Amino acid sequence: MSDRLDTLCAELSLTAVAHDYATLADEAAKKKLSFIAYLERVLSAEAALRAERSRQMLVKLATLPTAKTLEQFDFEAAAGVPKARIDELAGLAFVERRENVILLGPSGTGKTHLAIALALRATERGCKVRFITAADLVLQLEKARREERYEQYLKRAILGPRLLIIDEIGYLPLRKEQADLFFQVVAKRYEQGSMILTSNLSFGDWEEIFDGNAALTSAMLDRLLHHAHVIQIRGDSYRLRQARQSGLIGGQQKL
Ligand code: ADP
Ligand code: MG
C-alpha cells in the first residue's frame, strides 16, 4: 500500500504528501478526524511546500545582494523615515498601483536595507522582483546592445519583473550613451511597473550623473516622480555611528 502510494506521489510530484501522509494519518486517527479533514491536512502540507518553494525561487531570481528585513531596521536611528510610512509601503499597494519609491540619503543610512526588505516582502506576496545596481544595469544594457539582444533584454529583465529595484544611482557618473540607456529604462517602466530607486544624491544633483544633460534629466525625473513616494533619509552612516558608540573611532570623526 505505502509503496503504491509513494509511486503515485512521485508520478504526481506530490513531495509533501509523500513525506507527510503517514504521520498525518496517525495524528488523524488519534484525533478521530474525518477523512475529509485528513485530506485537507495532507493537501495543505503540499500547498505550503509549493508556496515556500515558489517564494524561494522568487528570492533567487530577485538577485538580492544580501537579506535584510524591516524587523531588523532601527527606525529610531533613521531620521526622515517614519515607521508608519514604511509600514504603508510594506503593504505593497504601491506595486499594485505601479508607483515608484525613491530612497535618498547619504551613504550608510539604510537605503539598500529598506529596498531589500521591501523586495523580500514582495516575494512573499508572490511578486516577481529584480534587484540591480545602476552601474550593473548600464553594463548589462550595453552588453545586450553589443550582442544584438537589447530588445530581448528590455523585455525580460526590465519589463519582466513587477518590481524593479535600481540601487546606487549616483555613485558612478554615466557617459552620454549610458545616460540614454538609463533613460530608456525609466521611459519603458513608466506607468507599466513599479520601481524602487536609491541614490546618495538629491535630485538637484542628478544632472551631473546623467552626463550634464539637463533635458534628459528633467524628462526622466518628470516620469519617475509622477507617481512616487520620496523618502529622504537624513543623518550619519549607521555603521559609523555604531563604530563610534562602541568606541572604535573618535566621536568627532566624519566620513
Ligand atoms: P546605504 O544603502 O544607504 O548606503 P545600507 O542600507 O547599505 O546603506 O546600510 C549600511 C549597513 O547599515 C547595512 O548593514 C544596514 O543593514 C545597516 N543599517 C543602516 N541603517 C540601519 C537602520 N536604521 N537600522 C538597522 N540597520 C541599519
Ligand atoms: Mg546602498
Short mmCIF file of C-alpha atoms and ligand atoms in Angstrom, two decimals:
data_model
loop_
_atom_site.label_atom_id
_atom_site.label_comp_id
_atom_site.label_asym_id
_atom_site.label_seq_id
_atom_site.Cartn_x
_atom_site.Cartn_y
_atom_site.Cartn_z
CA MET A 1 0.00 0.00 0.00
CA SER A 2 2.63 2.55 1.00
CA ASP A 3 4.83 1.55 -1.98
CA ARG A 4 1.93 2.18 -4.32
CA LEU A 5 1.20 5.47 -2.62
CA ASP A 6 4.83 6.52 -2.89
CA THR A 7 4.83 5.71 -6.59
CA LEU A 8 1.64 7.66 -7.16
CA CYS A 9 3.02 10.64 -5.24
CA ALA A 10 6.20 10.53 -7.31
CA GLU A 11 4.21 10.36 -10.56
CA LEU A 12 2.11 13.32 -9.49
CA SER A 13 5.07 15.21 -7.97
CA LEU A 14 3.39 15.36 -4.57
CA THR A 15 6.50 15.72 -2.44
CA ALA A 16 4.87 16.87 0.79
CA VAL A 17 2.05 14.35 0.50
CA ALA A 18 4.62 11.54 0.20
CA HIS A 19 6.55 12.91 3.16
CA ASP A 20 3.63 13.63 5.48
CA TYR A 21 0.73 11.30 4.72
CA ALA A 22 1.71 8.61 7.24
CA THR A 23 2.39 10.98 10.15
CA LEU A 24 -0.78 12.93 9.39
CA ALA A 25 -2.75 9.66 9.21
CA ASP A 26 -1.53 8.68 12.70
CA GLU A 27 -2.45 12.10 14.01
CA ALA A 28 -5.85 11.96 12.32
CA ALA A 29 -6.55 8.55 13.87
CA LYS A 30 -5.60 9.83 17.34
CA LYS A 31 -7.75 12.92 16.97
CA LYS A 32 -10.54 10.98 15.27
CA LEU A 33 -10.55 13.35 12.32
CA SER A 34 -12.88 12.73 9.41
CA PHE A 35 -11.48 11.51 6.07
CA ILE A 36 -12.18 14.90 4.63
CA ALA A 37 -10.33 16.72 7.41
CA TYR A 38 -7.37 14.38 6.87
CA LEU A 39 -7.37 15.00 3.13
CA GLU A 40 -7.42 18.72 3.77
CA ARG A 41 -4.36 18.48 6.05
CA VAL A 42 -2.45 16.42 3.52
CA LEU A 43 -3.22 18.83 0.68
CA SER A 44 -2.45 21.83 2.89
CA ALA A 45 1.02 20.41 3.51
CA GLU A 46 1.54 20.15 -0.25
CA ALA A 47 0.25 23.68 -0.82
CA ALA A 48 2.54 25.07 1.92
CA LEU A 49 5.58 23.36 0.44
CA ARG A 50 4.80 24.70 -3.03
CA ALA A 51 4.27 28.23 -1.74
CA GLU A 52 7.61 28.07 0.09
CA ARG A 53 9.39 26.76 -3.00
CA SER A 54 7.96 29.44 -5.20
CA ARG A 55 8.95 32.11 -2.65
CA GLN A 56 12.49 30.72 -2.61
CA MET A 57 12.59 30.77 -6.40
CA LEU A 58 11.39 34.39 -6.44
CA VAL A 59 14.08 35.33 -3.90
CA LYS A 60 16.69 33.64 -6.06
CA LEU A 61 15.51 35.37 -9.22
CA ALA A 62 15.50 38.72 -7.41
CA THR A 63 19.33 38.57 -7.09
CA LEU A 64 19.37 40.48 -3.82
CA PRO A 65 22.89 41.30 -2.60
CA THR A 66 22.01 40.13 0.92
CA ALA A 67 18.94 39.51 3.08
CA LYS A 68 17.61 42.38 5.18
CA THR A 69 14.23 42.68 6.84
CA LEU A 70 12.05 45.51 8.09
CA GLU A 71 12.15 43.92 11.54
CA GLN A 72 15.93 44.47 11.57
CA PHE A 73 15.56 48.14 10.71
CA ASP A 74 16.04 50.57 13.58
CA PHE A 75 13.66 53.44 12.83
CA GLU A 76 14.96 55.47 15.77
CA ALA A 77 18.32 55.64 14.02
CA ALA A 78 16.93 56.80 10.70
CA ALA A 79 15.83 60.43 10.68
CA GLY A 80 13.30 61.15 7.95
CA VAL A 81 11.97 57.58 7.79
CA PRO A 82 8.71 57.44 9.73
CA LYS A 83 7.88 53.81 10.53
CA ALA A 84 4.26 54.37 9.54
CA ARG A 85 5.35 55.34 6.02
CA ILE A 86 7.47 52.24 5.56
CA ASP A 87 4.72 50.06 7.03
CA GLU A 88 2.36 51.55 4.48
CA LEU A 89 4.83 50.76 1.68
CA ALA A 90 5.28 47.25 3.09
CA GLY A 91 1.59 46.69 2.34
CA LEU A 92 2.76 46.84 -1.30
CA ALA A 93 -0.19 48.81 -2.63
CA PHE A 94 2.42 50.93 -4.43
CA VAL A 95 3.34 47.88 -6.52
CA GLU A 96 -0.30 47.33 -7.45
CA ARG A 97 -0.60 51.00 -8.38
CA ARG A 98 2.68 50.90 -10.34
CA GLU A 99 4.12 53.73 -8.29
CA ASN A 100 7.78 54.32 -7.52
CA VAL A 101 9.64 54.58 -4.25
CA ILE A 102 12.73 56.75 -4.20
CA LEU A 103 15.06 56.48 -1.23
CA LEU A 104 17.53 59.34 -0.92
CA GLY A 105 20.23 59.87 1.69
CA PRO A 106 23.92 59.77 2.48
CA SER A 107 25.91 56.56 2.29
CA GLY A 108 25.24 54.03 5.06
CA THR A 109 21.84 55.35 6.11
CA GLY A 110 19.87 52.23 5.24
CA LYS A 111 18.63 52.86 1.68
CA THR A 112 19.71 49.48 0.36
CA HIS A 113 18.49 47.81 3.56
CA LEU A 114 14.98 49.23 3.10
CA ALA A 115 14.95 48.43 -0.62
CA ILE A 116 15.89 44.79 0.06
CA ALA A 117 13.39 44.48 2.90
CA LEU A 118 10.57 45.74 0.66
CA ALA A 119 11.78 43.40 -2.09
CA LEU A 120 11.57 40.43 0.28
CA ARG A 121 8.05 41.42 1.31
CA ALA A 122 7.09 41.50 -2.36
CA THR A 123 8.49 37.99 -2.97
CA GLU A 124 6.44 36.75 -0.01
CA ARG A 125 3.38 38.02 -1.85
CA GLY A 126 4.37 36.10 -4.95
CA CYS A 127 5.63 39.14 -6.80
CA LYS A 128 8.47 38.89 -9.31
CA VAL A 129 11.24 41.23 -8.24
CA ARG A 130 14.63 42.11 -9.63
CA PHE A 131 17.39 43.98 -7.85
CA ILE A 132 20.28 45.56 -9.74
CA THR A 133 22.72 48.40 -9.15
CA ALA A 134 22.63 51.30 -11.60
CA ALA A 135 26.21 50.52 -12.65
CA ASP A 136 25.41 46.85 -13.41
CA LEU A 137 22.20 47.79 -15.17
CA VAL A 138 24.04 50.07 -17.56
CA LEU A 139 26.76 47.44 -18.16
CA GLN A 140 24.14 44.81 -18.93
CA LEU A 141 22.25 47.13 -21.25
CA GLU A 142 25.45 47.94 -23.14
CA LYS A 143 26.37 44.28 -23.38
CA ALA A 144 22.89 43.34 -24.60
CA ARG A 145 23.10 46.04 -27.28
CA ARG A 146 26.54 44.90 -28.41
CA GLU A 147 25.26 41.35 -28.65
CA GLU A 148 22.17 42.45 -30.53
CA ARG A 149 19.72 41.27 -27.89
CA TYR A 150 18.80 44.66 -26.48
CA GLU A 151 15.04 44.34 -27.12
CA GLN A 152 15.04 40.88 -25.60
CA TYR A 153 16.92 42.13 -22.55
CA LEU A 154 14.48 45.02 -22.09
CA LYS A 155 11.53 42.69 -22.31
CA ARG A 156 12.89 40.08 -19.94
CA ALA A 157 14.97 41.98 -17.39
CA ILE A 158 13.36 45.42 -17.43
CA LEU A 159 9.70 44.79 -18.15
CA GLY A 160 9.55 41.22 -16.75
CA PRO A 161 9.67 41.99 -13.02
CA ARG A 162 6.62 43.52 -11.29
CA LEU A 163 9.06 45.42 -9.07
CA LEU A 164 12.42 46.63 -10.37
CA ILE A 165 14.95 47.93 -7.87
CA ILE A 166 17.79 50.10 -9.10
CA ASP A 167 20.29 50.70 -6.34
CA GLU A 168 23.08 53.26 -6.07
CA ILE A 169 22.17 55.84 -8.65
CA GLY A 170 24.89 58.46 -8.46
CA TYR A 171 27.95 56.54 -7.33
CA LEU A 172 29.22 56.40 -10.88
CA PRO A 173 28.59 59.16 -13.39
CA LEU A 174 27.22 57.89 -16.70
CA ARG A 175 28.54 58.73 -20.15
CA LYS A 176 26.13 60.05 -22.78
CA GLU A 177 25.18 56.67 -24.26
CA GLN A 178 24.81 55.20 -20.78
CA ALA A 179 22.57 58.05 -19.68
CA ASP A 180 20.43 57.43 -22.80
CA LEU A 181 20.17 53.73 -21.99
CA PHE A 182 19.17 54.50 -18.41
CA PHE A 183 16.56 56.95 -19.63
CA GLN A 184 15.09 54.21 -21.82
CA VAL A 185 14.62 52.01 -18.77
CA VAL A 186 12.72 54.73 -16.93
CA ALA A 187 10.65 55.50 -20.02
CA LYS A 188 9.80 51.81 -20.56
CA ARG A 189 8.74 51.23 -16.96
CA TYR A 190 6.79 54.48 -16.72
CA GLU A 191 3.22 53.59 -15.69
CA GLN A 192 3.97 49.96 -16.60
CA GLY A 193 5.61 48.79 -13.42
CA SER A 194 6.86 49.87 -10.05
CA MET A 195 10.46 50.74 -9.25
CA ILE A 196 12.43 51.37 -6.10
CA LEU A 197 15.41 53.64 -6.70
CA THR A 198 18.11 54.65 -4.26
CA SER A 199 20.56 57.50 -4.52
CA ASN A 200 23.08 59.30 -2.36
CA LEU A 201 22.47 62.48 -4.39
CA SER A 202 19.48 64.78 -4.18
CA PHE A 203 17.52 65.34 -7.39
CA GLY A 204 19.21 68.69 -7.97
CA ASP A 205 22.50 66.86 -8.43
CA TRP A 206 21.20 64.15 -10.78
CA GLU A 207 22.06 66.15 -13.86
CA GLU A 208 25.74 65.61 -13.04
CA ILE A 209 25.27 61.84 -13.02
CA PHE A 210 23.50 61.91 -16.36
CA ASP A 211 26.28 63.46 -18.37
CA GLY A 212 25.22 67.02 -17.55
CA ASN A 213 22.18 66.56 -19.78
CA ALA A 214 19.53 68.86 -18.28
CA ALA A 215 16.80 67.97 -20.77
CA LEU A 216 17.22 64.21 -20.33
CA THR A 217 17.44 64.51 -16.53
CA SER A 218 14.30 66.59 -16.22
CA ALA A 219 12.36 64.36 -18.63
CA MET A 220 13.44 61.37 -16.57
CA LEU A 221 12.63 62.91 -13.18
CA ASP A 222 9.29 64.01 -14.59
CA ARG A 223 8.37 60.37 -15.29
CA LEU A 224 9.91 58.98 -12.11
CA LEU A 225 8.25 61.49 -9.81
CA HIS A 226 4.82 61.47 -11.45
CA HIS A 227 3.66 58.64 -9.16
CA ALA A 228 6.32 58.42 -6.49
CA HIS A 229 6.93 58.12 -2.77
CA VAL A 230 10.12 60.01 -1.99
CA ILE A 231 11.83 59.26 1.29
CA GLN A 232 14.72 61.46 2.28
CA ILE A 233 16.86 59.86 4.97
CA ARG A 234 19.00 62.23 6.99
CA GLY A 235 21.90 61.66 9.30
CA ASP A 236 25.09 59.72 9.62
CA SER A 237 26.10 56.32 8.39
CA TYR A 238 24.60 53.63 10.65
CA ARG A 239 27.85 51.66 10.63
CA LEU A 240 29.95 54.71 11.55
CA ARG A 241 27.56 55.54 14.34
CA GLN A 242 27.78 52.01 15.69
CA ALA A 243 31.56 52.08 15.49
CA ARG A 244 31.54 55.39 17.34
CA GLN A 245 29.19 54.09 20.01
CA SER A 246 31.39 51.09 20.61
CA GLY A 247 34.39 53.40 20.97
CA LEU A 248 36.17 52.07 17.88
CA ILE A 249 36.56 55.55 16.46
CA GLY A 250 36.58 59.03 17.93
CA GLY A 251 33.35 60.99 18.35
CA GLN A 252 34.24 63.84 16.01
CA GLN A 253 35.26 61.78 13.02
CA LYS A 254 33.22 62.06 9.84
CA LEU A 255 33.45 60.13 6.62
P1 ADP B 1 23.00 52.73 2.12
O1 ADP B 1 22.43 51.82 1.08
O2 ADP B 1 22.11 53.87 2.48
O3 ADP B 1 24.40 53.17 1.81
P2 ADP B 1 22.83 50.34 3.74
O4 ADP B 1 21.39 50.03 3.63
O5 ADP B 1 23.76 49.50 2.93
O6 ADP B 1 23.11 51.89 3.47
O7 ADP B 1 23.25 50.26 5.27
C1 ADP B 1 24.57 50.01 5.69
C2 ADP B 1 24.56 48.98 6.82
O8 ADP B 1 23.93 49.53 7.98
C3 ADP B 1 23.75 47.74 6.46
O9 ADP B 1 24.34 46.62 7.07
C4 ADP B 1 22.37 48.04 7.07
O10 ADP B 1 21.71 46.83 7.40
C5 ADP B 1 22.74 48.85 8.30
N1 ADP B 1 21.74 49.88 8.61
C6 ADP B 1 21.64 51.11 8.07
N2 ADP B 1 20.64 51.81 8.64
C7 ADP B 1 20.07 50.99 9.54
C8 ADP B 1 18.98 51.13 10.46
N3 ADP B 1 18.29 52.28 10.57
N4 ADP B 1 18.69 50.06 11.25
C9 ADP B 1 19.38 48.92 11.17
N5 ADP B 1 20.43 48.73 10.33
C10 ADP B 1 20.78 49.75 9.52
MG MG B 2 23.38 51.16 -0.61
#
